[in-house]
mmCIF file with all atom_site columns, C-alpha atoms in Angstrom:
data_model
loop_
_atom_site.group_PDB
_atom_site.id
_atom_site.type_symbol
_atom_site.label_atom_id
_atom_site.label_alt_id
_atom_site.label_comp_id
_atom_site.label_asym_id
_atom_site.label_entity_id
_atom_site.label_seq_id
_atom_site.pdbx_PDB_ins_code
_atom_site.Cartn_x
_atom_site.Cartn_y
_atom_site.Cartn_z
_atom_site.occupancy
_atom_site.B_iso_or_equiv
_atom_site.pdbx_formal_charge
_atom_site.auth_seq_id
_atom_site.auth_comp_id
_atom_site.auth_asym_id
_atom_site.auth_atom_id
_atom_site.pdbx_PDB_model_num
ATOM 1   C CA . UNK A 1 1   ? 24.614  79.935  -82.353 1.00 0.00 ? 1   UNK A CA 1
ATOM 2   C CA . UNK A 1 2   ? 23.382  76.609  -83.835 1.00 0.00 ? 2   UNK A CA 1
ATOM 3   C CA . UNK A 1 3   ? 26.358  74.764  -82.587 1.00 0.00 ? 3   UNK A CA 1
ATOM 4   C CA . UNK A 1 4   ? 24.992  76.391  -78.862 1.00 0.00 ? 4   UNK A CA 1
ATOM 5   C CA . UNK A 1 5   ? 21.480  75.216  -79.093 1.00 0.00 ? 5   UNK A CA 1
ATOM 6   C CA . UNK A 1 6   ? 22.597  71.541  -80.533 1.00 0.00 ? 6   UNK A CA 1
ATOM 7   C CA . UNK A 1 7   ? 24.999  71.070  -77.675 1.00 0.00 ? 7   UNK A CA 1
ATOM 8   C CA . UNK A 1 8   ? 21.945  72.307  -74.940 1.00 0.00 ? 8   UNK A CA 1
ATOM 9   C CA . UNK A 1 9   ? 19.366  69.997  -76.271 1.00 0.00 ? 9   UNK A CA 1
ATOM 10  C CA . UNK A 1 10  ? 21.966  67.113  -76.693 1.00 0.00 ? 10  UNK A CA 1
ATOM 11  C CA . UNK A 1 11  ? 23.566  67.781  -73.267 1.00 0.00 ? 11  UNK A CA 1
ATOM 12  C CA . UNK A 1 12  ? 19.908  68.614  -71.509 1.00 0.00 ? 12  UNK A CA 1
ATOM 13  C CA . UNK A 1 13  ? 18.549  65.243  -71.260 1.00 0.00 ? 13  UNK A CA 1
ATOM 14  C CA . UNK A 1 14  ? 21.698  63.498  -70.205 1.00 0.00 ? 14  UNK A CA 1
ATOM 15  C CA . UNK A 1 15  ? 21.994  66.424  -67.017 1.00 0.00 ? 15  UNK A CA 1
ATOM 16  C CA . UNK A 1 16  ? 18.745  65.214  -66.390 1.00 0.00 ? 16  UNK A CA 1
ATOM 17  C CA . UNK A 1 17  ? 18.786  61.745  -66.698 1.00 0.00 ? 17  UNK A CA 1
ATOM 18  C CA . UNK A 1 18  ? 22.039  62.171  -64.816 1.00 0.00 ? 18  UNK A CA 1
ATOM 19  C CA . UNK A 1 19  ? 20.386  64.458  -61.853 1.00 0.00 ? 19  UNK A CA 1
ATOM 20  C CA . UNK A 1 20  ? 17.486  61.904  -61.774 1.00 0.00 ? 20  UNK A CA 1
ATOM 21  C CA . UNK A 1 21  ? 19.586  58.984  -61.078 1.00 0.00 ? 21  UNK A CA 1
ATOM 22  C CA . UNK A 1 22  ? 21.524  60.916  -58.517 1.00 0.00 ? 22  UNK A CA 1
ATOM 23  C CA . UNK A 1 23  ? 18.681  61.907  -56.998 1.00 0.00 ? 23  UNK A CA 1
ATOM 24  C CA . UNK A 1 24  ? 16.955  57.822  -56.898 1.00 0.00 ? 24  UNK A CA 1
ATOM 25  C CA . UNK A 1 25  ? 20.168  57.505  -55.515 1.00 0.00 ? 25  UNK A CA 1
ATOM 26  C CA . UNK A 1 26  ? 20.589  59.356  -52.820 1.00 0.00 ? 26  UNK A CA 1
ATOM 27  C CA . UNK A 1 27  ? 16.374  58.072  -51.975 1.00 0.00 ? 27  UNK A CA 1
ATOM 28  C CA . UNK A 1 28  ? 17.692  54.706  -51.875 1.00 0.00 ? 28  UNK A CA 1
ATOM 29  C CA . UNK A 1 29  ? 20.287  55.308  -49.641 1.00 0.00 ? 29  UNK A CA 1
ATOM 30  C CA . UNK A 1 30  ? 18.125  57.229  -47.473 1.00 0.00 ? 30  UNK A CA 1
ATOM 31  C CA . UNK A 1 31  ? 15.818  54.182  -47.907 1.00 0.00 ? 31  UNK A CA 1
ATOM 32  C CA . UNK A 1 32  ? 18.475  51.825  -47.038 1.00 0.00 ? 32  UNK A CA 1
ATOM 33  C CA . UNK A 1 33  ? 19.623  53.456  -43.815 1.00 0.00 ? 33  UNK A CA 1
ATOM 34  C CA . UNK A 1 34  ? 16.393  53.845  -42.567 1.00 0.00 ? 34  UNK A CA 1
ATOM 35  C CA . UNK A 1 35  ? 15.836  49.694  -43.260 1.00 0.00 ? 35  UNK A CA 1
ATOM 36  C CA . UNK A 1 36  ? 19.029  48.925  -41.318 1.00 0.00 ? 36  UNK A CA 1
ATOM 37  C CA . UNK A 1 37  ? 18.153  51.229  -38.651 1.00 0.00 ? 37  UNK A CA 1
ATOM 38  C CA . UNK A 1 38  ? 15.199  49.427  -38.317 1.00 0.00 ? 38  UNK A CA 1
ATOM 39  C CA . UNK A 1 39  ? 16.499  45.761  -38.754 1.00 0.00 ? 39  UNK A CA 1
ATOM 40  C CA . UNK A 1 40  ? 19.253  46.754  -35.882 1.00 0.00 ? 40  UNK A CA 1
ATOM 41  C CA . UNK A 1 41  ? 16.482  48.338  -33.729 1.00 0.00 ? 41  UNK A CA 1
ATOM 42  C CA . UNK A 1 42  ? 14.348  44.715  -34.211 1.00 0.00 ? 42  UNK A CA 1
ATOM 43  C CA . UNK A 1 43  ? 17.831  42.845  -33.592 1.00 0.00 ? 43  UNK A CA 1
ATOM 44  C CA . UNK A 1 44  ? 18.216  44.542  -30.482 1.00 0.00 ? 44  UNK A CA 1
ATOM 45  C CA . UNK A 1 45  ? 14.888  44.040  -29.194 1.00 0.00 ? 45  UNK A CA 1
ATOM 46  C CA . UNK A 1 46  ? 14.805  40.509  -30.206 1.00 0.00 ? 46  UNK A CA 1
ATOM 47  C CA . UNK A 1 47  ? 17.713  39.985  -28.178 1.00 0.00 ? 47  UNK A CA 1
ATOM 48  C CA . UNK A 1 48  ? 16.576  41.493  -25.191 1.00 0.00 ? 48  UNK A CA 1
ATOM 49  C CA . UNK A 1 49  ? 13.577  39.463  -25.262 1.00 0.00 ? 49  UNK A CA 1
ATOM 50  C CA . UNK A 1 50  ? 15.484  36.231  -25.661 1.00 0.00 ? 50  UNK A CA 1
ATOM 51  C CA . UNK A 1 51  ? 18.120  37.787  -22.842 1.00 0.00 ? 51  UNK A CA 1
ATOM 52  C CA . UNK A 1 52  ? 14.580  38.494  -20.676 1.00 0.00 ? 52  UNK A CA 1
ATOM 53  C CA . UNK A 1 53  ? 13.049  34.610  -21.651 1.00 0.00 ? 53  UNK A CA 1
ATOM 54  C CA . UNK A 1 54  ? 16.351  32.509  -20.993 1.00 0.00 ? 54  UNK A CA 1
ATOM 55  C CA . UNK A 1 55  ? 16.578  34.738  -17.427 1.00 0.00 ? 55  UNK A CA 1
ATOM 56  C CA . UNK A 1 56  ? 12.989  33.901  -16.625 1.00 0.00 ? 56  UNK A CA 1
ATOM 57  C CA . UNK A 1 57  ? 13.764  30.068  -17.436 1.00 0.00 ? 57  UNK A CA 1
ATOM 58  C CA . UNK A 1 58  ? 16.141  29.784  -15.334 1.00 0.00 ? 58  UNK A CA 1
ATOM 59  C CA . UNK A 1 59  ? 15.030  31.449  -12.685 1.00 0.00 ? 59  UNK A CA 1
ATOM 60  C CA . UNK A 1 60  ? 11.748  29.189  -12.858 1.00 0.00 ? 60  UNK A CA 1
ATOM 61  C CA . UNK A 1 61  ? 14.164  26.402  -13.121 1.00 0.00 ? 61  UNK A CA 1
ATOM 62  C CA . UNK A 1 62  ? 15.817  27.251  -9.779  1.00 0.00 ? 62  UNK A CA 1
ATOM 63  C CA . UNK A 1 63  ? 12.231  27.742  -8.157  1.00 0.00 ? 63  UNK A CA 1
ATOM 64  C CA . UNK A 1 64  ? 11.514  24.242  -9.216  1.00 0.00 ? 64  UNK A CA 1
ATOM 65  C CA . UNK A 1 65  ? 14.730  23.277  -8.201  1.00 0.00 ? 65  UNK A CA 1
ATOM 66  C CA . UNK A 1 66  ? 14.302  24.205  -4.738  1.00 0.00 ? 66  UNK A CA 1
ATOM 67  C CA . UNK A 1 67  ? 11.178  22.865  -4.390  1.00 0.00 ? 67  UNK A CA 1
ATOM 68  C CA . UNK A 1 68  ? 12.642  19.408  -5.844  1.00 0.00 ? 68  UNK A CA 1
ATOM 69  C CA . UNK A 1 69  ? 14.802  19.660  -3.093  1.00 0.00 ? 69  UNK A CA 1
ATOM 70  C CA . UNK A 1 70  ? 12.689  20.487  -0.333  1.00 0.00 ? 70  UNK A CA 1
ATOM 71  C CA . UNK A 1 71  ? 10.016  17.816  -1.203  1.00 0.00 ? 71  UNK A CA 1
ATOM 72  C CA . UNK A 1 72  ? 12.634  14.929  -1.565  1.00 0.00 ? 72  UNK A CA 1
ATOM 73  C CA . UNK A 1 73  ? 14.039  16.277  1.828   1.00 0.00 ? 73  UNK A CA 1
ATOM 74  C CA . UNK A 1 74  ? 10.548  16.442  3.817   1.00 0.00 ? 74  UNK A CA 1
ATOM 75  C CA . UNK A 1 75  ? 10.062  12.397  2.089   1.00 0.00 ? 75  UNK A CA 1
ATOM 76  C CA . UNK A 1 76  ? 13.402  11.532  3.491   1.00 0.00 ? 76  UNK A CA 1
ATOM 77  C CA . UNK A 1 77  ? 12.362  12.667  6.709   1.00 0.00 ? 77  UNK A CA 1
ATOM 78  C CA . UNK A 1 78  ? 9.091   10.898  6.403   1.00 0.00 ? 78  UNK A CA 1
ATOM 79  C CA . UNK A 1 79  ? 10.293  7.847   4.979   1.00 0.00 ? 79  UNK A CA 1
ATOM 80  C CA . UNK A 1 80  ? 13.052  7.715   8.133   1.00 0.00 ? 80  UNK A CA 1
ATOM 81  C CA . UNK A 1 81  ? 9.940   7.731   10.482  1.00 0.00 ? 81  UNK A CA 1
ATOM 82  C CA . UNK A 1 82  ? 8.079   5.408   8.833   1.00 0.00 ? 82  UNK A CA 1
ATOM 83  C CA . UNK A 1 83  ? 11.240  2.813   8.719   1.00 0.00 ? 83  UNK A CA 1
ATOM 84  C CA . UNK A 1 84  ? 11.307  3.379   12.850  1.00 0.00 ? 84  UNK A CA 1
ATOM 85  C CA . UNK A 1 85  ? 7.361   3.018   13.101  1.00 0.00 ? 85  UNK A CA 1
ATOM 86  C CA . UNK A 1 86  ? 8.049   -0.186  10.972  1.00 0.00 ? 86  UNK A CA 1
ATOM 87  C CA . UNK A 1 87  ? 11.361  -1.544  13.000  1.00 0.00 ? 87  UNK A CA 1
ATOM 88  C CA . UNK A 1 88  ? 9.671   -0.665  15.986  1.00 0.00 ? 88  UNK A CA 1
ATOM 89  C CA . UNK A 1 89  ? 6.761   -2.693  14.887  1.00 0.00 ? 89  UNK A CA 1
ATOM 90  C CA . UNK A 1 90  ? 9.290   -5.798  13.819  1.00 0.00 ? 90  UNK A CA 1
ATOM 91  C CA . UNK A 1 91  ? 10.353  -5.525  17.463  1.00 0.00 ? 91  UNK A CA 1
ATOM 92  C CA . UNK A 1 92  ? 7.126   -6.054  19.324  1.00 0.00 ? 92  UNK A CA 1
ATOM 93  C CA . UNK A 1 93  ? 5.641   -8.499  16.888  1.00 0.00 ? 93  UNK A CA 1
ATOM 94  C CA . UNK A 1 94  ? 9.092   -10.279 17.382  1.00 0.00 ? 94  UNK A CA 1
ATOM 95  C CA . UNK A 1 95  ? 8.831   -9.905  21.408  1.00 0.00 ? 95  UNK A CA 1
ATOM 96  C CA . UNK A 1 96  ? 5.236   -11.239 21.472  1.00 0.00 ? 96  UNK A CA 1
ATOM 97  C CA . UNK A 1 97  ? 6.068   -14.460 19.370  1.00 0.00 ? 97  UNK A CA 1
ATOM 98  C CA . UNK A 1 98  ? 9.080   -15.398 21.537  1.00 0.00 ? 98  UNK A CA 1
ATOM 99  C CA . UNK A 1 99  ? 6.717   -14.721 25.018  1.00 0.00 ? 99  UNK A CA 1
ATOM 100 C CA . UNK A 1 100 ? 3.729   -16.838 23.388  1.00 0.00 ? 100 UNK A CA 1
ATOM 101 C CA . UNK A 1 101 ? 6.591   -19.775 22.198  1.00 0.00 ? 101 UNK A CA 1
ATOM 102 C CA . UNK A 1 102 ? 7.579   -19.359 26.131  1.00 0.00 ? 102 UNK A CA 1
ATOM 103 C CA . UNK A 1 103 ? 3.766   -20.241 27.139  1.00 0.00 ? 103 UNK A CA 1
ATOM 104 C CA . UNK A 1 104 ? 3.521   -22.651 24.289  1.00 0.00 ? 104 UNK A CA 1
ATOM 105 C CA . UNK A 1 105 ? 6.330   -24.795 25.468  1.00 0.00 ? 105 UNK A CA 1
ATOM 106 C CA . UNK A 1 106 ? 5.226   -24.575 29.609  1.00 0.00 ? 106 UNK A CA 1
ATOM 107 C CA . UNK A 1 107 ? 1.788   -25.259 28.698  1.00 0.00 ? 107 UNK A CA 1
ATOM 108 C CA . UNK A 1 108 ? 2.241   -28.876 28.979  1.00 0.00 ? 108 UNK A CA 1
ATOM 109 C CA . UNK A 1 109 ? -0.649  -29.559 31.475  1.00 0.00 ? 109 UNK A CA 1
ATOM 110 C CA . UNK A 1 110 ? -2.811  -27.503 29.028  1.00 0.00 ? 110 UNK A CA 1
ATOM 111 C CA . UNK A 1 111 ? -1.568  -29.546 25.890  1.00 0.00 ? 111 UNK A CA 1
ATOM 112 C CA . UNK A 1 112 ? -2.336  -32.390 27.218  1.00 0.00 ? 112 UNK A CA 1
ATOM 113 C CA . UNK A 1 113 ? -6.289  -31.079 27.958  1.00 0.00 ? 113 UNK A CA 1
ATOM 114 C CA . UNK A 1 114 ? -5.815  -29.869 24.400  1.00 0.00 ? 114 UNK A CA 1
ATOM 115 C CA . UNK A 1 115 ? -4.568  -33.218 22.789  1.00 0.00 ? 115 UNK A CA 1
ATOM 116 C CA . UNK A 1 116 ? -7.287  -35.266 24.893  1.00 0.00 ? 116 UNK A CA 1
ATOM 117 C CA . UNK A 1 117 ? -10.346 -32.942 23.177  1.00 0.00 ? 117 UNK A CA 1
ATOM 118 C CA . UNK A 1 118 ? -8.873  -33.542 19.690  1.00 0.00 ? 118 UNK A CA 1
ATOM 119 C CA . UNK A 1 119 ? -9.235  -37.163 20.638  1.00 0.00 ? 119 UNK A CA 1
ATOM 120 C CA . UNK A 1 120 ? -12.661 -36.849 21.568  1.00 0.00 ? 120 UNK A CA 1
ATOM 121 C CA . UNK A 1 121 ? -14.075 -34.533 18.697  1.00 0.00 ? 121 UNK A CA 1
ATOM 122 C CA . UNK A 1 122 ? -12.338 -37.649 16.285  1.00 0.00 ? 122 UNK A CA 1
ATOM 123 C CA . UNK A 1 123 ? -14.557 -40.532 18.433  1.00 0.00 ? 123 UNK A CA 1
ATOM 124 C CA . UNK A 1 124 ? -17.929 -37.982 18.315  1.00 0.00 ? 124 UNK A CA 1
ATOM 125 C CA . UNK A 1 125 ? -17.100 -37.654 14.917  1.00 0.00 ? 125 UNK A CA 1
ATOM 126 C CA . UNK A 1 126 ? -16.679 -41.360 13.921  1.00 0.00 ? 126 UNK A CA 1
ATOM 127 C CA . UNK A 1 127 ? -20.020 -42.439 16.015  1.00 0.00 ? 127 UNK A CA 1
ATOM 128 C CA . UNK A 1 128 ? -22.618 -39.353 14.178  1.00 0.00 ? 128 UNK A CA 1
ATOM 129 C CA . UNK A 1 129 ? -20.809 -40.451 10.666  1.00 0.00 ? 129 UNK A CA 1
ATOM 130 C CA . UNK A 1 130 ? -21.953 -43.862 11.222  1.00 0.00 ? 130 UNK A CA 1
ATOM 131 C CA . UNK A 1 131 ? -25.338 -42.563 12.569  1.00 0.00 ? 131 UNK A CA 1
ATOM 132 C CA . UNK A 1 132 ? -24.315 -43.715 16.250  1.00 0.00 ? 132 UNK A CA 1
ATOM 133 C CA . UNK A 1 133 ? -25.835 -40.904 18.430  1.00 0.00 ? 133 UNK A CA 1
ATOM 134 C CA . UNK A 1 134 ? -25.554 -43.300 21.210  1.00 0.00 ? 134 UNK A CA 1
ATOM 135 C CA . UNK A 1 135 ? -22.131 -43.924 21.210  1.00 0.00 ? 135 UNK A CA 1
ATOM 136 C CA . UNK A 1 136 ? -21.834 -39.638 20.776  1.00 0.00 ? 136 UNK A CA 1
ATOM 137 C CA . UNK A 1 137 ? -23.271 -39.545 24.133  1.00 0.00 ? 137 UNK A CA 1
ATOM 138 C CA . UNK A 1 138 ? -21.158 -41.551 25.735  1.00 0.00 ? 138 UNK A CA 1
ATOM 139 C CA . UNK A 1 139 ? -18.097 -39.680 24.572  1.00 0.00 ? 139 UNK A CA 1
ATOM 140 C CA . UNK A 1 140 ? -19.771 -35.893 25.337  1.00 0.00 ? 140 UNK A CA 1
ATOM 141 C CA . UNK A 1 141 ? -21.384 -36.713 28.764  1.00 0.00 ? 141 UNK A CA 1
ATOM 142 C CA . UNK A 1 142 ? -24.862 -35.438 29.685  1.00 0.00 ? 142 UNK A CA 1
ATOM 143 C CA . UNK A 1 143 ? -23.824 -31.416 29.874  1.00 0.00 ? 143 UNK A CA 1
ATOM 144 C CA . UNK A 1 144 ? -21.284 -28.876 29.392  1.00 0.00 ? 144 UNK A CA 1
ATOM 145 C CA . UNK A 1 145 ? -20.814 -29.321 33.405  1.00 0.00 ? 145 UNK A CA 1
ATOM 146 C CA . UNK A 1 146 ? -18.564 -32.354 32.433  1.00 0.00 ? 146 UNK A CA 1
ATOM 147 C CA . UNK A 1 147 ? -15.152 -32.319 34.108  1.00 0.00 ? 147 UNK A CA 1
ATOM 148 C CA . UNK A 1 148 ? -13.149 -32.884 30.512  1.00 0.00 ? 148 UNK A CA 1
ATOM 149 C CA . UNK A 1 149 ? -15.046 -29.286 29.353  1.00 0.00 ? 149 UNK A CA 1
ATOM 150 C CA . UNK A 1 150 ? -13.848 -27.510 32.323  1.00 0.00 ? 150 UNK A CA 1
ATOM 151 C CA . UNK A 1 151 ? -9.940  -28.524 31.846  1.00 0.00 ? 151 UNK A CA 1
ATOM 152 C CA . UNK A 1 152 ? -10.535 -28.192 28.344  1.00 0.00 ? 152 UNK A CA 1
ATOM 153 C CA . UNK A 1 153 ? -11.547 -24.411 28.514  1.00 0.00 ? 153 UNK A CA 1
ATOM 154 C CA . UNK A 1 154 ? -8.358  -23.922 31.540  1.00 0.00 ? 154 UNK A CA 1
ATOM 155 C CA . UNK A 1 155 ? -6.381  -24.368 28.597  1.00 0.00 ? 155 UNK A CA 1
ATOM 156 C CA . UNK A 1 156 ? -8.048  -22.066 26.442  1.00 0.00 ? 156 UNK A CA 1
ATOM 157 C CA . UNK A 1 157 ? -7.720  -19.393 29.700  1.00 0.00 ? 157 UNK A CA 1
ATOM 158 C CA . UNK A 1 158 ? -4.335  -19.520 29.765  1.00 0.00 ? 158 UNK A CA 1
ATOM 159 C CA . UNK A 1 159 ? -3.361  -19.845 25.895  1.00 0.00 ? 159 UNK A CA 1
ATOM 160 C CA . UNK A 1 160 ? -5.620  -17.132 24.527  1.00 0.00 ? 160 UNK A CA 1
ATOM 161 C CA . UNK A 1 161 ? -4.311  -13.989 24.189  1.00 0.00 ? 161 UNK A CA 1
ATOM 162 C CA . UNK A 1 162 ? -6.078  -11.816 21.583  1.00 0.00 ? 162 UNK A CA 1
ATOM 163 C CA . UNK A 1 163 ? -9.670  -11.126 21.035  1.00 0.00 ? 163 UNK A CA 1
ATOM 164 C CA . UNK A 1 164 ? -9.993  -13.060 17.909  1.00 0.00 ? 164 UNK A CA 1
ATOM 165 C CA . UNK A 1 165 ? -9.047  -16.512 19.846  1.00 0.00 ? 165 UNK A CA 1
ATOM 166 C CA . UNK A 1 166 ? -11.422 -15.637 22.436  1.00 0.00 ? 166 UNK A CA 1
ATOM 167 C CA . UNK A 1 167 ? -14.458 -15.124 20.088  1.00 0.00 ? 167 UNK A CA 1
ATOM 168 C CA . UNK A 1 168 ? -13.261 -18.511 18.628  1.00 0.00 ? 168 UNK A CA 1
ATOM 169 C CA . UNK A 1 169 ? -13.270 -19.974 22.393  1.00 0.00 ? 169 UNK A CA 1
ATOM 170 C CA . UNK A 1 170 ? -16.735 -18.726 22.442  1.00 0.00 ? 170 UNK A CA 1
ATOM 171 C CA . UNK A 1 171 ? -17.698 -20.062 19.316  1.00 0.00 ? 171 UNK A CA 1
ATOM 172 C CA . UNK A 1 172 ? -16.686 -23.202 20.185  1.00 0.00 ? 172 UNK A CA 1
ATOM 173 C CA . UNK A 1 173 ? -18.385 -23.432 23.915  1.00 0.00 ? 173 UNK A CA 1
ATOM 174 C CA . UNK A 1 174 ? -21.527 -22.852 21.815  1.00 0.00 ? 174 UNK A CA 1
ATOM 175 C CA . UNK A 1 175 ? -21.423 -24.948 19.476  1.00 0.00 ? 175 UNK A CA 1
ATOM 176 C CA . UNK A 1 176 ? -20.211 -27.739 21.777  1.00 0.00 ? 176 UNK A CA 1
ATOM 177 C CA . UNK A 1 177 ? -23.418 -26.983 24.061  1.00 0.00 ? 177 UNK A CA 1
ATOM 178 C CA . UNK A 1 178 ? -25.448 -27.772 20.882  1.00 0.00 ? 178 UNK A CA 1
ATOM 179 C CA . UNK A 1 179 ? -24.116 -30.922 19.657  1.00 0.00 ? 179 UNK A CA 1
ATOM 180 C CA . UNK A 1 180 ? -24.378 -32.329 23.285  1.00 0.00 ? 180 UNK A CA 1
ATOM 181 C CA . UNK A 1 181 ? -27.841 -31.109 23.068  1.00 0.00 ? 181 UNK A CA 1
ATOM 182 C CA . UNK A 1 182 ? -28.824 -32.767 20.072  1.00 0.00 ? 182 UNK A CA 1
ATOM 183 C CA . UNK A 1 183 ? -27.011 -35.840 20.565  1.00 0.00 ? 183 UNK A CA 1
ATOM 184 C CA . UNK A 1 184 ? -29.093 -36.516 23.581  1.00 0.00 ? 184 UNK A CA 1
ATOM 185 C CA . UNK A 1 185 ? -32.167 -35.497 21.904  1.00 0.00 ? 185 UNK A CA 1
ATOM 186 C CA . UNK A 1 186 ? -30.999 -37.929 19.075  1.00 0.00 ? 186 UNK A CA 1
ATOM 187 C CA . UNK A 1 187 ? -31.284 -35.354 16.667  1.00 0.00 ? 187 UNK A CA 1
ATOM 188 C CA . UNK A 1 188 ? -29.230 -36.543 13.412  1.00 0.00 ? 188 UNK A CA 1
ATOM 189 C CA . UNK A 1 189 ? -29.328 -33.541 11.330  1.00 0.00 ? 189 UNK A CA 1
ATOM 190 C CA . UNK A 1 190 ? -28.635 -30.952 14.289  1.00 0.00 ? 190 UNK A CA 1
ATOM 191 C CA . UNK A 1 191 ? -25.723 -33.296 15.932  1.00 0.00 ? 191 UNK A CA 1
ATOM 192 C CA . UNK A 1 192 ? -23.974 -33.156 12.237  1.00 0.00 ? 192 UNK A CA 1
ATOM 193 C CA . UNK A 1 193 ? -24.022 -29.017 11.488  1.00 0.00 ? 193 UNK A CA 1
ATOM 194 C CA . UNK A 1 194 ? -22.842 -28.450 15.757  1.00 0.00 ? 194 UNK A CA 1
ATOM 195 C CA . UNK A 1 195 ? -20.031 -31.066 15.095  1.00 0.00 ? 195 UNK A CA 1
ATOM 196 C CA . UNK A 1 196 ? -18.777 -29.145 12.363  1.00 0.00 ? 196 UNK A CA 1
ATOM 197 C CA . UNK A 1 197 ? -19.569 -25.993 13.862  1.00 0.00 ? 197 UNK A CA 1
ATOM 198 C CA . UNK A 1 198 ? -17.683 -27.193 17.331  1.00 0.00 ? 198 UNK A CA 1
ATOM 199 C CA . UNK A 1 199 ? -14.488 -28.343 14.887  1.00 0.00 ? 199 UNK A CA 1
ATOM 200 C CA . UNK A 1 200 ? -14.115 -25.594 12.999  1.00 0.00 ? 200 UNK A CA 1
ATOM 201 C CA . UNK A 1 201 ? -14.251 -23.162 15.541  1.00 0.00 ? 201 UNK A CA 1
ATOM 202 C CA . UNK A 1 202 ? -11.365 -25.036 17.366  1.00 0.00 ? 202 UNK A CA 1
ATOM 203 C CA . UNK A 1 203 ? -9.064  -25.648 14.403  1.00 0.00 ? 203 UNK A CA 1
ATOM 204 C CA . UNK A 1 204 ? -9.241  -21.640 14.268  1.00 0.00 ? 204 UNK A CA 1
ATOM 205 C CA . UNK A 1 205 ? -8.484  -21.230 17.055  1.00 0.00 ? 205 UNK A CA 1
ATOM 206 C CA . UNK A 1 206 ? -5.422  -23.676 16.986  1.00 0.00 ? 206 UNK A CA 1
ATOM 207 C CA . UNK A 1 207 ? -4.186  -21.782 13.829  1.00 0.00 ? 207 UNK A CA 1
ATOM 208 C CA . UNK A 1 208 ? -4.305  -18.166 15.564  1.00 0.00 ? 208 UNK A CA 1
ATOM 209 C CA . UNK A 1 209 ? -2.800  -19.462 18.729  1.00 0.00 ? 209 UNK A CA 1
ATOM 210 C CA . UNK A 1 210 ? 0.483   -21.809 16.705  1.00 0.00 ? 210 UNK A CA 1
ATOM 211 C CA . UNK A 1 211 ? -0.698  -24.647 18.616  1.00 0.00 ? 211 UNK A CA 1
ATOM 212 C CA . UNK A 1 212 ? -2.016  -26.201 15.718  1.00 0.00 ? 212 UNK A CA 1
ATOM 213 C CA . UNK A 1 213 ? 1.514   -28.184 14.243  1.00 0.00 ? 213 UNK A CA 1
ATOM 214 C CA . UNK A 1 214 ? 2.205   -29.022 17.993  1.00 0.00 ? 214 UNK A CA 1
ATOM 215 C CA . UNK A 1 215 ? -1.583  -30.987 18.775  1.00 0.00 ? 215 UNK A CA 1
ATOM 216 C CA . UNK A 1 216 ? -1.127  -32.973 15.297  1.00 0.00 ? 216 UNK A CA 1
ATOM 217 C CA . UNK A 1 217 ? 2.753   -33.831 16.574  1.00 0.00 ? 217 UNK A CA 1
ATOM 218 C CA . UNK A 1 218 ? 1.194   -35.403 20.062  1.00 0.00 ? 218 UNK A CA 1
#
């Protein structure tokens, strides 16, 4: 009977230290499976997501794609009408410098009305530098009615062709008209600012028209 009740109370707490570890046990692997079900669950839904993001990427990258393409086609097509607006261009500016060469080089007559006012402007010059209005006078005539004036602006008929060599014509027929004017008035002051008025207005228009080279070679 004694030996009974020792081996219950001996054997008691190991059964239940035994029972209690089972039972810990069996909570942790409950535990456990229920974290790995959980990890896997997060594992598959992270990889979905990534599977959903690298899809999305590279379907923006196609969008962007295309619309690389289409942009660098439409500036092809642009830049192919702009290099025919600009040979085109080449062309005409080309065809109008070989027509105004033509005139240049049968506008002998007029060259020669041309090269006979550069002559004059450099004797009117020369006399109102040395304060000789008289001498002016004698080189300009009384008016603007004077024959040399009249062949002088048949050449500048015939070998202007754009508006800006015309205003310069005009510039110069009115500046002309007031040096004349104040060289027979003997006016110093007013002879000196229409000379260089008159002269400037003609060496402009010698640059626009290429004529400029050719009067200095005469």
């Amino acid at each position: 009977m004694a030996k009974s009740l020792l081996c219950s109370s001996t054997l008691n707490p190991f059964f239940s230290t035994t029972l209690s570890s089972s039972t810990s046990s069996k909570k942790n692997q409950i535990a456990y499976s229920g974290n790995n079900k959980n990890q896997t669950s997060s594992l598959l839904c992270n990889r979905r997501e990534l599977s959903l993001g690298f899809m999305s990427s590279l379907v923006a990258i196609g969008l962007v794609s295309n619309d690389r393409r289409r942009h660098d086609a439409n500036a092809a097509i642009l830049e192919a009408d702009d290099d025919e607006e600009l040979l085109e261009k080449v062309k005409q500016d080309r065809k109008k410098r070989i027509e105004r060469q033509a005139v240049l080089n049968s506008a002998v007559k007029e060259k020669g009305y041309l090269q006979d006012l550069v002559y004059k402007l450099s004797k009117v010059g020369q006399a109102i530098e040395n304060n000789d209005l008289p001498a002016a006078g004698l080189v300009l005539g009384k008016g603007i009615d004077t024959e040399w004036v009249k062949t002088v602006n048949l050449a500048f008929t015939k070998l202007s062709t754009s508006p800006e060599e015309n205003t310069e014509v005009e510039a110069f027929n009115s500046s002309l008209a007031s040096l004349i004017t104040s060289v027979n008035k003997n006016d110093i002051e007013s002879s000196k600012l229409a000379f260089v008025s008159s002269a400037g207005a003609f060496e402009k228009w010698t640059t626009l028209t290429g004529l400029l080279e050719q009067l200095k070679g005469l």
